[in-house]
Tab-separated table of C-alpha atoms in Angstrom:
chain	number	residue	atom	x	y	z
A	937	MET	CA	0.000	0.000	0.000
A	938	ASN	CA	1.513	3.340	-1.062
A	939	PHE	CA	-0.691	5.835	0.772
A	940	LEU	CA	2.022	6.619	3.322
A	941	ARG	CA	4.407	7.426	0.490
A	942	ARG	CA	1.770	9.791	-0.926
A	943	MET	CA	1.368	11.468	2.471
A	944	PHE	CA	5.019	12.534	2.359
A	945	ARG	CA	5.119	13.389	-1.345
A	946	PRO	CA	3.908	17.009	-0.956
A	947	TRP	CA	7.208	17.673	0.831
A	948	ALA	CA	9.342	15.858	-1.740
A	949	ALA	CA	12.341	17.612	-3.281
A	950	GLY	CA	15.416	15.355	-3.111
A	951	ALA	CA	16.010	11.630	-2.994
A	952	LEU	CA	18.417	8.925	-1.846
A	953	ALA	CA	19.172	5.265	-2.264
A	954	VAL	CA	18.965	2.465	0.305
A	955	ALA	CA	20.361	-1.052	0.361
A	956	ALA	CA	19.033	-3.571	2.862
A	957	ALA	CA	21.408	-6.307	3.920
A	958	ALA	CA	21.192	-9.034	1.282
A	959	CYS	CA	18.351	-7.127	-0.403
A	960	THR	CA	17.773	-7.855	-4.071
A	961	GLY	CA	15.917	-5.441	-6.325
A	962	ASP	CA	13.900	-2.371	-5.514
A	963	ALA	CA	11.047	-2.347	-3.023
A	964	ALA	CA	7.808	-0.474	-3.598
A	965	GLY	CA	8.081	3.241	-2.954
A	966	THR	CA	11.831	3.617	-3.491
A	967	SER	CA	13.134	7.156	-3.922
A	968	PRO	CA	15.736	7.773	-6.640
A	969	ALA	CA	19.432	7.529	-5.769
A	970	GLY	CA	21.038	10.534	-4.092
A	971	THR	CA	24.516	11.939	-4.525
A	972	GLY	CA	25.416	12.988	-0.979
A	973	GLY	CA	28.490	11.662	0.774
A	974	ALA	CA	26.884	10.496	4.013
A	975	SER	CA	25.129	7.252	4.892
A	976	LEU	CA	23.204	5.657	7.737
A	977	ALA	CA	23.796	2.225	9.227
A	978	LEU	CA	20.263	1.975	10.599
A	979	HIS	CA	19.232	-0.578	13.203
A	980	VAL	CA	15.462	-0.846	13.760
A	981	ALA	CA	14.632	-2.672	16.993
A	982	VAL	CA	11.378	-4.594	17.273
A	983	PRO	CA	9.496	-4.113	20.580
A	984	ALA	CA	9.701	-6.974	23.046
A	985	THR	CA	6.933	-9.031	24.615
A	986	ARG	CA	7.057	-10.086	28.251
A	987	ALA	CA	8.834	-13.406	28.480
A	988	ASP	CA	6.609	-15.151	31.008
A	989	VAL	CA	5.054	-18.363	29.747
A	990	SER	CA	1.534	-16.947	29.413
A	991	GLU	CA	2.776	-14.355	26.922
A	992	GLU	CA	4.786	-16.650	24.684
A	993	ASP	CA	1.718	-17.700	22.710
A	994	TYR	CA	1.128	-14.073	21.706
A	995	ALA	CA	4.705	-13.056	20.840
A	996	ALA	CA	4.601	-14.289	17.237
A	997	LEU	CA	1.724	-11.941	16.421
A	998	GLU	CA	2.737	-9.007	18.614
A	999	ASN	CA	6.295	-8.807	17.238
A	1000	ARG	CA	5.457	-9.619	13.614
A	1001	ILE	CA	6.707	-7.246	10.912
A	1002	GLU	CA	5.013	-7.660	7.528
A	1003	GLN	CA	6.066	-4.310	6.024
A	1004	LEU	CA	8.554	-1.680	7.151
A	1005	ARG	CA	8.671	1.817	5.653
A	1006	ILE	CA	11.652	4.146	6.213
A	1007	VAL	CA	11.200	7.855	5.489
A	1008	LEU	CA	13.820	10.600	5.761
A	1009	LEU	CA	12.935	14.288	5.511
A	1010	SER	CA	15.040	17.414	5.612
A	1011	PRO	CA	14.388	19.972	8.401
A	1012	GLU	CA	12.259	21.810	5.794
A	1013	ASN	CA	10.176	18.634	5.247
A	1014	GLU	CA	11.657	17.877	1.844
A	1015	GLU	CA	11.538	14.170	1.120
A	1016	LEU	CA	15.034	12.706	1.065
A	1017	TYR	CA	14.139	9.054	1.100
A	1018	ASN	CA	10.996	6.901	1.197
A	1019	ARG	CA	11.070	3.144	0.824
A	1020	LEU	CA	8.826	0.239	1.770
A	1021	PHE	CA	10.445	-3.084	2.654
A	1022	SER	CA	8.536	-6.364	2.727
A	1023	GLY	CA	8.946	-10.058	1.964
A	1024	ASP	CA	12.477	-11.008	0.904
A	1025	ASP	CA	13.728	-7.465	1.595
A	1026	LEU	CA	12.906	-7.884	5.284
A	1027	THR	CA	14.180	-11.449	5.429
A	1028	GLY	CA	17.568	-10.331	4.138
A	1029	ALA	CA	17.751	-7.433	6.601
A	1030	ALA	CA	16.778	-9.431	9.706
A	1031	VAL	CA	19.139	-9.440	12.690
A	1032	ALA	CA	18.788	-10.833	16.218
A	1033	ASP	CA	16.479	-8.173	17.664
A	1034	GLY	CA	15.208	-6.319	14.596
A	1035	TYR	CA	16.432	-5.246	11.178
A	1036	ALA	CA	19.585	-3.619	9.770
A	1037	PHE	CA	19.646	-1.349	6.719
A	1038	THR	CA	22.187	0.853	4.983
A	1039	VAL	CA	20.903	4.160	3.597
A	1040	GLU	CA	23.404	5.752	1.212
A	1041	GLY	CA	23.756	9.005	-0.691
A	1042	LEU	CA	22.611	11.306	2.118
A	1043	PRO	CA	23.599	14.961	2.449
A	1044	ALA	CA	25.360	15.753	5.698
A	1045	GLY	CA	23.362	17.858	8.161
A	1046	SER	CA	20.097	17.574	10.056
A	1047	ALA	CA	17.284	15.208	9.104
A	1048	GLN	CA	14.036	13.703	10.333
A	1049	LEU	CA	13.682	9.916	10.446
A	1050	TYR	CA	10.298	8.136	10.465
A	1051	VAL	CA	9.738	4.372	10.562
A	1052	ILE	CA	6.333	2.719	10.094
A	1053	ALA	CA	5.680	-1.005	10.476
A	1054	ASN	CA	2.693	-2.943	9.139
A	1055	GLU	CA	1.031	-0.093	7.263
A	1056	ASP	CA	-1.367	-2.513	5.546
A	1057	TYR	CA	-3.035	-2.887	8.948
A	1058	LEU	CA	-3.775	0.827	9.260
A	1059	GLY	CA	-6.730	2.921	8.289
A	1060	GLU	CA	-6.268	5.799	5.829
A	1061	PRO	CA	-4.145	8.557	7.421
A	1062	SER	CA	-4.535	12.295	6.988
A	1063	LEU	CA	-2.379	15.288	7.885
A	1064	VAL	CA	-3.957	17.452	10.588
A	1065	ASP	CA	-2.871	20.585	12.435
A	1066	VAL	CA	-2.500	20.055	16.186
A	1067	PRO	CA	-1.697	22.980	18.539
A	1068	ASP	CA	1.110	22.549	21.035
A	1069	ASP	CA	1.115	23.895	24.610
A	1070	GLU	CA	1.820	27.392	23.287
A	1071	GLY	CA	-0.987	27.254	20.727
A	1072	ILE	CA	1.355	26.833	17.761
A	1073	ALA	CA	0.020	24.339	15.240
A	1074	PHE	CA	2.168	21.493	13.933
A	1075	LYS	CA	1.245	18.661	11.603
A	1076	LYS	CA	0.539	15.096	12.725
A	1077	LEU	CA	-0.554	11.958	10.907
A	1078	LEU	CA	-4.037	11.031	12.122
A	1079	VAL	CA	-5.424	7.568	11.384
A	1080	LYS	CA	-9.215	7.235	11.470
A	1081	ASP	CA	-11.219	4.033	11.775
A	1082	PRO	CA	-14.804	5.320	12.193
A	1083	GLY	CA	-16.374	1.898	11.805
A	1084	ARG	CA	-13.787	0.349	14.148
A	1085	GLU	CA	-13.192	-2.237	11.448
A	1086	ILE	CA	-9.488	-2.696	12.243
A	1087	PHE	CA	-9.454	-2.334	16.034
A	1088	PRO	CA	-10.611	-3.384	18.557
A	1089	LYS	CA	-9.790	-6.946	17.570
A	1090	ARG	CA	-9.365	-10.178	19.479
A	1091	TYR	CA	-6.150	-12.178	19.295
A	1092	SER	CA	-8.099	-15.127	17.874
A	1093	GLU	CA	-9.522	-12.923	15.112
A	1094	MET	CA	-6.107	-11.602	14.120
A	1095	THR	CA	-4.458	-15.013	13.993
A	1096	ALA	CA	-7.205	-16.125	11.606
A	1097	GLU	CA	-6.316	-13.313	9.157
A	1098	PRO	CA	-3.338	-13.986	6.858
A	1099	GLY	CA	-0.737	-11.237	7.205
A	1100	ALA	CA	-2.375	-9.605	10.224
A	1101	ALA	CA	0.087	-7.589	12.317
A	1102	LEU	CA	0.007	-4.767	14.854
A	1103	PRO	CA	0.843	-1.231	13.595
A	1104	MET	CA	4.063	0.218	14.998
A	1105	SER	CA	6.036	3.415	14.533
A	1106	ALA	CA	9.129	5.328	15.605
A	1107	TYR	CA	10.734	8.656	14.788
A	1108	ASP	CA	13.691	10.922	15.401
A	1109	ARG	CA	12.992	14.508	14.352
A	1110	ASP	CA	16.449	15.755	15.370
A	1111	LEU	CA	18.823	13.393	13.607
A	1112	THR	CA	22.342	14.649	12.901
A	1113	VAL	CA	23.963	13.107	9.812
A	1114	GLY	CA	27.731	13.533	9.624
A	1115	THR	CA	29.981	12.772	6.678
A	1116	GLY	CA	30.795	9.089	6.251
A	1117	THR	CA	28.780	6.330	7.911
A	1118	ASN	CA	26.496	7.157	10.850
A	1119	ALA	CA	25.270	4.398	13.188
A	1120	VAL	CA	21.637	5.038	14.144
A	1121	GLU	CA	19.441	3.078	16.568
A	1122	ILE	CA	15.676	3.446	16.631
A	1123	ALA	CA	13.069	1.312	18.417
A	1124	LEU	CA	9.561	0.642	17.145
A	1125	VAL	CA	6.604	1.202	19.483
A	1126	ARG	CA	3.273	-0.549	19.058
A	1127	ALA	CA	0.503	1.915	18.246
A	1128	VAL	CA	-2.158	-0.114	20.084
A	1129	ALA	CA	-2.764	-1.292	23.641
A	1130	LYS	CA	-3.532	-4.791	24.849
A	1131	LEU	CA	-6.271	-5.985	27.188
A	1132	LYS	CA	-5.580	-9.392	28.678
A	1133	ILE	CA	-8.701	-10.663	30.419
A	1134	GLU	CA	-8.333	-13.641	32.727
A	1135	MET	CA	-11.720	-15.150	33.599
A	1136	VAL	CA	-11.497	-17.150	36.834
A	1137	ASN	CA	-14.217	-19.598	37.837
A	1138	GLU	CA	-14.251	-19.987	41.616
A	1139	LEU	CA	-17.305	-22.222	41.492
A	1140	THR	CA	-16.881	-25.981	41.824
A	1141	ARG	CA	-18.850	-26.612	38.618
A	1142	PRO	CA	-18.018	-25.495	35.060
A	1143	ILE	CA	-19.468	-22.308	33.648
A	1144	THR	CA	-19.764	-21.199	30.026
A	1145	VAL	CA	-19.145	-17.560	29.064
A	1146	ASN	CA	-21.211	-16.813	25.959
A	1147	GLU	CA	-21.054	-13.009	25.902
A	1148	MET	CA	-18.491	-10.387	26.927
A	1149	SER	CA	-19.209	-6.651	26.887
A	1150	PHE	CA	-17.058	-3.550	27.221
A	1151	GLY	CA	-18.054	0.024	28.043
A	1152	ALA	CA	-17.674	3.066	25.789
A	1153	PHE	CA	-13.875	3.377	25.785
A	1154	MET	CA	-13.047	2.019	22.306
A	1155	ALA	CA	-11.533	4.917	20.307
A	1156	ASP	CA	-12.041	5.407	16.561
A	1157	ARG	CA	-8.721	7.163	15.767
A	1158	PHE	CA	-5.114	7.620	16.846
A	1159	TYR	CA	-1.954	9.485	15.910
A	1160	LEU	CA	0.505	7.322	14.003
A	1161	PHE	CA	3.495	8.939	15.732
A	1162	GLN	CA	3.312	9.464	19.481
A	1163	ASP	CA	4.221	12.795	21.103
A	1164	GLY	CA	4.024	12.636	24.886
A	1165	ASN	CA	2.939	9.852	27.196
A	1166	LEU	CA	-0.677	9.484	26.075
A	1167	ASP	CA	-1.195	11.566	22.920
A	1168	VAL	CA	-4.788	10.606	22.094
A	1169	PRO	CA	-6.714	12.820	19.624
A	1170	GLY	CA	-8.993	15.220	21.484
A	1171	ASP	CA	-11.801	14.621	18.993
A	1172	ALA	CA	-11.691	10.828	19.293
A	1173	GLU	CA	-15.116	9.227	19.593
A	1174	TYR	CA	-15.696	6.285	21.903
A	1175	SER	CA	-18.143	3.407	21.834
A	1176	GLY	CA	-18.719	0.102	23.579
A	1177	ARG	CA	-18.292	-3.344	22.081
A	1178	SER	CA	-19.824	-6.748	22.755
A	1179	TYR	CA	-18.495	-10.130	21.704
A	1180	GLY	CA	-20.820	-13.089	21.423
A	1181	SER	CA	-24.499	-13.244	22.334
A	1182	GLN	CA	-26.233	-15.313	24.951
A	1183	GLU	CA	-29.537	-14.839	23.133
A	1184	ASN	CA	-28.248	-15.950	19.709
A	1185	GLU	CA	-27.014	-19.535	19.862
A	1186	ALA	CA	-24.992	-19.200	16.648
A	1187	GLU	CA	-23.025	-16.230	18.075
A	1188	ARG	CA	-22.256	-17.581	21.538
A	1189	LEU	CA	-18.594	-17.461	22.577
A	1190	ASN	CA	-18.891	-20.873	24.218
A	1191	ILE	CA	-15.867	-20.341	26.484
A	1192	VAL	CA	-16.081	-23.231	28.948
A	1193	ILE	CA	-14.237	-22.701	32.240
A	1194	GLY	CA	-13.945	-25.673	34.539
A	1195	GLY	CA	-14.531	-25.410	38.274
A	1196	GLY	CA	-11.549	-23.711	39.919
A	1197	GLU	CA	-9.958	-22.997	36.516
A	1198	SER	CA	-9.433	-19.928	34.324
A	1199	ARG	CA	-9.455	-18.923	30.639
A	1200	THR	CA	-7.850	-15.908	28.954
A	1201	LEU	CA	-9.041	-13.615	26.183
A	1202	VAL	CA	-6.794	-10.961	24.591
A	1203	LEU	CA	-8.080	-7.826	22.862
A	1204	TYR	CA	-6.071	-5.126	21.043
A	1205	ILE	CA	-7.437	-1.557	21.075
A	1206	TYR	CA	-6.436	1.975	20.060
A	1207	PRO	CA	-5.037	4.221	22.839
A	1208	SER	CA	-7.923	5.556	24.894
A	1209	TYR	CA	-8.668	8.646	26.982
A	1210	ALA	CA	-12.388	8.168	27.482
A	1211	TRP	CA	-12.718	9.230	31.140
A	1212	LYS	CA	-11.998	12.962	31.255
A	1213	ASP	CA	-14.577	13.899	33.911
A	1214	GLU	CA	-14.112	11.886	37.077
A	1215	SER	CA	-17.428	13.175	38.412
A	1216	GLU	CA	-18.999	10.807	35.904
A	1217	ASP	CA	-18.937	7.015	36.028
A	1218	SER	CA	-15.905	5.335	34.511
A	1219	PRO	CA	-16.501	4.003	30.978
A	1220	TYR	CA	-13.721	1.436	31.472
A	1221	THR	CA	-16.070	-1.416	32.288
A	1222	ILE	CA	-16.457	-5.103	31.492
A	1223	GLY	CA	-19.324	-7.571	31.868
A	1224	PHE	CA	-20.179	-11.197	31.071
A	1225	ARG	CA	-23.168	-13.449	30.431
A	1226	THR	CA	-23.476	-17.177	31.008
A	1227	PRO	CA	-26.548	-19.373	30.464
A	1228	ASN	CA	-27.437	-18.939	34.146
A	1229	ALA	CA	-26.235	-15.475	35.096
A	1230	LEU	CA	-25.718	-11.890	33.987
A	1231	TYR	CA	-22.549	-10.211	35.276
A	1232	PRO	CA	-23.373	-6.550	34.472
A	1233	LEU	CA	-20.810	-3.991	33.342
A	1234	LYS	CA	-18.400	-3.178	36.150
A	1235	ALA	CA	-15.452	-0.752	36.219
A	1236	PHE	CA	-11.931	-2.135	36.030
A	1237	ILE	CA	-10.527	1.427	36.029
A	1238	GLY	CA	-12.459	3.525	38.530
A	1239	GLY	CA	-13.336	3.747	42.180
A	1240	GLY	CA	-10.517	6.163	43.039
A	1241	ALA	CA	-7.972	4.560	40.716
A	1242	SER	CA	-4.982	6.677	39.760
A	1243	ARG	CA	-5.548	6.060	36.021
A	1244	ASN	CA	-8.151	7.401	33.634
A	1245	SER	CA	-6.728	6.258	30.294
A	1246	ILE	CA	-4.954	3.459	28.430
A	1247	ALA	CA	-1.763	4.399	26.572
A	1248	ARG	CA	-0.308	2.678	23.524
A	1249	ASN	CA	2.185	-0.162	23.960
A	1250	THR	CA	0.850	-1.005	27.413
A	1251	GLN	CA	-1.140	-4.008	28.480
A	1252	VAL	CA	-3.956	-3.986	30.991
A	1253	ARG	CA	-4.332	-7.267	32.833
A	1254	ILE	CA	-7.907	-7.711	34.034
A	1255	ARG	CA	-8.636	-10.553	36.446
A	1256	ALA	CA	-12.375	-11.226	36.560
A	1257	VAL	CA	-13.345	-13.605	39.345
A	1258	LEU	CA	-16.750	-15.219	38.871
A	1259	HIS	CA	-17.334	-16.568	42.364
A	1260	THR	CA	-21.118	-16.755	42.663
A	1261	ASP	CA	-23.830	-16.964	40.052
A	1262	ALA	CA	-24.121	-13.204	39.720
A	1263	ASN	CA	-21.205	-11.696	41.626
A	1264	LEU	CA	-18.105	-10.369	39.845
A	1265	VAL	CA	-14.863	-9.188	41.502
A	1266	LEU	CA	-12.363	-7.311	39.335
A	1267	ASP	CA	-8.683	-6.618	39.782
A	1268	PHE	CA	-6.466	-4.909	37.221
A	1269	ARG	CA	-2.929	-3.743	36.671
A	1270	VAL	CA	-1.336	-1.678	33.913
A	1271	GLU	CA	2.151	-2.546	32.769
A	1272	ASP	CA	4.556	-1.923	29.950
A	1273	TRP	CA	4.245	-4.550	27.237
A	1274	ALA	CA	7.782	-5.765	27.888
A	1275	GLU	CA	8.881	-4.707	31.388
A	1276	PRO	CA	7.465	-6.177	34.619
A	1277	GLY	CA	6.839	-2.797	36.402
A	1278	ASP	CA	3.379	-3.743	37.667
A	1279	ILE	CA	0.901	-1.283	39.111
A	1280	THR	CA	-1.496	-3.236	41.283
A	1281	VAL	CA	-4.886	-1.839	42.177
A	1282	PRO	CA	-6.987	-3.419	44.964
A	1283	PRO	CA	-10.006	-5.431	43.802
A	1284	PHE	CA	-13.280	-3.623	43.195
A	1285	SER	CA	-16.085	-5.240	45.125
């Protein structure tokens, strides 16, 4: 998909060449060769997934790179280089913890570096003006998904789609390029967040979860490149989402949880800042239905919690204890996708 190349084309003026390690032929969206005397030895690090056993099943999807676009702009936003790598290009550039590329023919001086992974799993982006703290507008790439067709999405749904991968990005807007070869490190960041819901059955008999519902905290847009800790569009719209249906037999989730056992469901969502007024009830809620009981929506972020949002590249672990036919106890913690740094919040009763 070449829409990201087109987004940068209005700034285009110059061009460069790039050679991926063991790369053969040109990839889609290659800029013409440049004549400058500088080059980049670029290492793109792929974000890590927590190494505990429960996460290993998800790592293949969460770290997958299907396409990788590298864009270089001058300080005046002139396009210096724009190339999409995929397939054999990426295979040849793979190293232990990411990818290595050589970008040649660069002019020495300042530059802006942008890296986008898995652009085929993005909605259509647009350039928008966003004011900073001093009211000065600067341009950002906004990705809209009004029908929420791409996210939220369950892990099981994504693994059933060939080529499905999580969008990621990275940038360095203040890159100094000296003469000769310049070693540059940049780390991709996932543009989505992860909800990991552990459903615990404290009954002695099995239960079957046929429906799971979430409150109105699913965003319909996000900025491709993150500025600041949260950086959620102020005009994002939020809605709830339900999976499965107790009433419709054909749509039931049919998640059977044995007595004293647990099952896990993973959901990927856009960054969310849906609870701006703490005088109102938290929208960060979850509920369940079984053939015998309704567990109504209940807040997993709320009740005096120190958080009111969900940032990208974090995972929220929700432990839902179903311990009587209609009683639900929730506990949650927010953590970096890769580091253990847990924040534990007492259960909501």
